[in-house]
């Protein structure tokens, strides 16, 4: 179904473009409108297929498990990094961040929509707001490390840890509330 949707989008776009350039003085509106309808139907079909897939129970369960595990590893890694911060050279923080976080952060982001589907949009907004703050602080540590600002690395590392821990706590709070 999704492939058919993409085919309709491409066909609609190409048909509309071809119709628009065939005649410089006139537009064949009836053909152009058919192309627009085909493209719109393709977009609707792709969106419906994507939405249906995202809502499937197995996908949601797997995604929420991925979210929980990846966020737990992020908290563990940032807690360890924060604990060892006095022994880390300022220019090495960014290398440690590049080693420890990209896989888990990507996993979390790719599965994040499961929070909204399972617990609602407000819960999604609550978790993602806190998570995004932690991510921004972690990016700030990376930038401060590139510039060699040790105090800024330490400050924002602690703030990132607080935010990621709060996001994990918020995620744990949602689970019993959803079961009640």
Coordinates of C-alpha atoms in Angstrom, one line a residue, residues 112-117 119-129 174:
X112 CA 9.7 8.4 20.4
X113 CA 6.3 8.5 18.7
X114 CA 5.3 5.4 20.7
X115 CA 5.0 7.6 23.8
X116 CA 2.3 9.7 22.1
X117 CA 0.4 6.7 20.8
X119 CA 0.2 7.6 26.7
X120 CA -1.2 10.6 24.8
X121 CA 0.2 13.8 23.4
X122 CA 0.6 15.6 26.8
X123 CA 2.8 12.8 28.0
X124 CA 4.8 12.9 24.8
X125 CA 5.3 16.6 25.2
X126 CA 6.3 16.2 28.8
X127 CA 9.0 13.6 28.1
X128 CA 10.2 15.1 24.9
X129 CA 10.6 18.6 26.5
X174 CA 3.6 7.1 32.8

